Amino acid sequence: MEMPRSQAAFERAKRVMPGGVNSPVRAFGAVGGTPFFAERGEGAYLYDIDGHRYLDYILSWGSLIWGHAHPEVVRALREAAAKGTSFGTPTELETEMAELVTSLVPSIEVVRMVNSGTEATMSALRLARAYTGRPCVVKFEGCYHGHADSLLVKAGSGVATLGLPDSPGVPAATAETTLTVPYNNLDALAELFTRRGEQIAAVIIEPVAGNMGCVLPEPGYLQGVQDLARRHGALFICDEVMTGFRVALGGAQSRWGLDPDLTTLGKVIGGGLPVGAYGGRREIMALVAPEGPVYQAGTLSGNPLAMAAGLTSLRLLANAAADGLFERLERFGQAVVEAFTEAGRRVGVPVWGSAVGGMFGLFFHAGPVRDYQDARAADKEMYARFFHRMLEHGVALTPSQLEAKFISALHGEAELALTQEAIDAAFASL
Ligand code: KE4
């Protein structure tokens, strides 16, 4: 596909930014070729600087559940900006956001706004260590919780895409306090707790593993993780940066009946602006400065622009959820997965897919894909070819098989038909 302007833009960008991007997954490392540069977005569609239109399944990595430039979000931003972008003082908008989040996610009694998912998880782990007085945290191979030192151990997402088992620059002493076990394997976690339980401050998990391509928890698994953590006095932390307000209005924890001690949020909560959050039981959050001794701060945390965009998005979601939005999103994802598996069967290529709420995964793997080992065994080259064929047919999937795909409320019947046609055409020329 001809992309002269993006190619020139990428060369120019690479001269002044690492890899030409401000976040590694954008550089198309896992699929090859030149990343297209966005010109603008509108609803479910993204337009690049060479004039191509794409039906968008990246959606700012899950942030844009209301698609690009939603009129009500844009209006809220305009009104907020006209009054000043940030004050460094408390504002009532932050209280409104905290009240809305705590009403939508009952396990969160008290919440703190930050500026990214990384800040949210980093802070939640610091808080868990302070609350329990224990040094270690448990994460799951293939899960990604942002780039804080202690979490870049067998991470998913960009680290997995770049094939970095754990990133250079993370001190061994830090990595040693992060224990990892396979996802969807309760025995491994139980065995770890037996050996190291009294040192474990917290278990942090993606309730749906979006950062290894959208791997679903097996029945009973998440409850089992929560029970094991509780039994050994460790906090259970649900990282819902991706699943929050995307797999259900109350997040994955509401679908699977979980009661996490702490929850981290991001993406959708900011409505496209930089927002993260962490929150949970009042007695734990009471340790956070200035109420308690656990320090965490942020110049632009809770700023009025981000709160305006986030509040508008969440209020729209609460109304739409009452009209069955999340069920509609899930039916959409299931239909895309069905088209993908049907096309693979037709041409004799092993494929497997998963869908939950407003996210789905597509793997060139006979399936089932249950954990990181399975996900990494999926055929990368086939995915790369499929990705570019889909791009040529006007559909932008996430540029890595190990990344979930995201649906917006603006993805309707026409978008499903376009996607199904593109899948059939892509497989025909694979
Ligand atoms: P950020 O610091 O990127 O806002 O959030 C980190 C994070 C934490 N927890 C989960 C479950 C996440 O999915 C993320 C970020 N997700 C990636 C997408 N796989 C962000 C995309 C990127 O790195 O550019």
mmCIF file of C-alpha atoms and ligand atoms in Angstrom, residues 22-26 58 60-63 115-121 143-148 151 156-159 161 204-212 239-243 264-267 274-276 398 402-404 406, ligand 1:
data_model
loop_
_atom_site.group_PDB
_atom_site.id
_atom_site.type_symbol
_atom_site.label_atom_id
_atom_site.label_comp_id
_atom_site.label_asym_id
_atom_site.label_seq_id
_atom_site.Cartn_x
_atom_site.Cartn_y
_atom_site.Cartn_z
ATOM 1 C CA ASN A 22 6.702 7.650 21.808
ATOM 2 C CA SER A 23 5.617 4.110 22.637
ATOM 3 C CA PRO A 24 7.274 0.970 21.193
ATOM 4 C CA VAL A 25 4.200 -0.957 20.002
ATOM 5 C CA ARG A 26 3.376 1.881 17.582
ATOM 6 C CA ILE A 58 -6.559 0.117 17.967
ATOM 7 C CA SER A 60 -5.724 4.419 21.267
ATOM 8 C CA TRP A 61 -5.084 0.952 22.774
ATOM 9 C CA GLY A 62 -8.548 0.677 24.220
ATOM 10 C CA SER A 63 -8.995 4.238 25.497
ATOM 11 C CA ASN A 115 -1.733 10.156 34.762
ATOM 12 C CA SER A 116 -1.175 6.666 33.357
ATOM 13 C CA GLY A 117 -1.782 2.996 33.969
ATOM 14 C CA THR A 118 1.889 2.608 34.844
ATOM 15 C CA GLU A 119 1.585 5.157 37.634
ATOM 16 C CA ALA A 120 -1.530 3.394 38.866
ATOM 17 C CA THR A 121 0.034 -0.064 39.118
ATOM 18 C CA CYS A 143 0.625 -9.967 31.643
ATOM 19 C CA TYR A 144 1.704 -6.344 31.315
ATOM 20 C CA HIS A 145 1.061 -3.718 33.924
ATOM 21 C CA GLY A 146 3.080 -0.784 32.565
ATOM 22 C CA HIS A 147 6.797 -0.144 32.658
ATOM 23 C CA ALA A 148 7.570 0.348 36.363
ATOM 24 C CA LEU A 151 6.695 -5.002 36.684
ATOM 25 C CA GLY A 156 3.400 -8.943 27.927
ATOM 26 C CA SER A 157 2.543 -6.173 25.436
ATOM 27 C CA GLY A 158 5.507 -4.274 24.009
ATOM 28 C CA VAL A 159 8.066 -6.220 26.071
ATOM 29 C CA THR A 161 6.419 -7.964 21.205
ATOM 30 C CA ILE A 204 -1.512 -8.371 40.493
ATOM 31 C CA ILE A 205 -3.403 -9.812 37.549
ATOM 32 C CA GLU A 206 -5.060 -8.767 34.306
ATOM 33 C CA PRO A 207 -8.487 -10.405 34.796
ATOM 34 C CA VAL A 208 -8.541 -10.809 31.005
ATOM 35 C CA ALA A 209 -4.972 -11.030 29.678
ATOM 36 C CA GLY A 210 -5.187 -8.385 26.966
ATOM 37 C CA ASN A 211 -1.427 -8.020 26.747
ATOM 38 C CA MET A 212 -0.864 -11.500 25.431
ATOM 39 C CA ASP A 239 -5.303 -4.476 36.964
ATOM 40 C CA GLU A 240 -8.331 -3.233 35.016
ATOM 41 C CA VAL A 241 -6.483 -0.561 33.047
ATOM 42 C CA MET A 242 -7.643 -2.372 29.894
ATOM 43 C CA THR A 243 -10.749 -4.278 31.067
ATOM 44 C CA THR A 264 -6.038 -0.096 38.879
ATOM 45 C CA LEU A 265 -7.714 1.783 36.030
ATOM 46 C CA GLY A 266 -6.688 3.703 32.910
ATOM 47 C CA LYS A 267 -7.519 4.138 29.209
ATOM 48 C CA PRO A 274 -3.997 10.732 30.060
ATOM 49 C CA VAL A 275 -5.639 9.318 33.176
ATOM 50 C CA GLY A 276 -4.881 6.402 35.457
ATOM 51 C CA THR A 398 -3.495 -3.806 16.610
ATOM 52 C CA LEU A 402 -0.001 -10.375 21.362
ATOM 53 C CA GLU A 403 -2.223 -7.307 21.644
ATOM 54 C CA ALA A 404 -5.970 -7.351 22.103
ATOM 55 C CA PHE A 406 -10.716 -3.033 20.731
HETATM 56 P P1 KE4 B 1 -0.001 3.039 30.461
HETATM 57 O O1 KE4 B 1 1.139 3.414 31.403
HETATM 58 O O2 KE4 B 1 0.471 2.663 29.082
HETATM 59 O O3 KE4 B 1 -1.122 4.090 30.447
HETATM 60 O O4 KE4 B 1 -0.716 1.745 31.068
HETATM 61 C C1 KE4 B 1 0.055 0.597 31.334
HETATM 62 C C2 KE4 B 1 -0.855 -0.604 31.381
HETATM 63 C C3 KE4 B 1 -1.180 -1.154 32.614
HETATM 64 N N1 KE4 B 1 -1.991 -2.238 32.715
HETATM 65 C C4 KE4 B 1 -2.539 -2.803 31.600
HETATM 66 C C5 KE4 B 1 -3.436 -3.990 31.755
HETATM 67 C C6 KE4 B 1 -2.252 -2.268 30.318
HETATM 68 O O5 KE4 B 1 -2.803 -2.843 29.217
HETATM 69 C C7 KE4 B 1 -1.402 -1.149 30.194
HETATM 70 C C8 KE4 B 1 -1.041 -0.540 28.857
HETATM 71 N N2 KE4 B 1 -1.432 -1.298 27.728
HETATM 72 C C9 KE4 B 1 -0.663 -1.105 26.496
HETATM 73 C C10 KE4 B 1 -1.382 -1.888 25.405
HETATM 74 N N3 KE4 B 1 -1.081 -3.242 25.477
HETATM 75 C C11 KE4 B 1 -0.478 0.322 26.137
HETATM 76 C C12 KE4 B 1 -0.008 0.556 24.710
HETATM 77 C C13 KE4 B 1 1.377 1.093 24.683
HETATM 78 O O6 KE4 B 1 2.234 0.608 25.452
HETATM 79 O O7 KE4 B 1 1.615 2.010 23.847
#
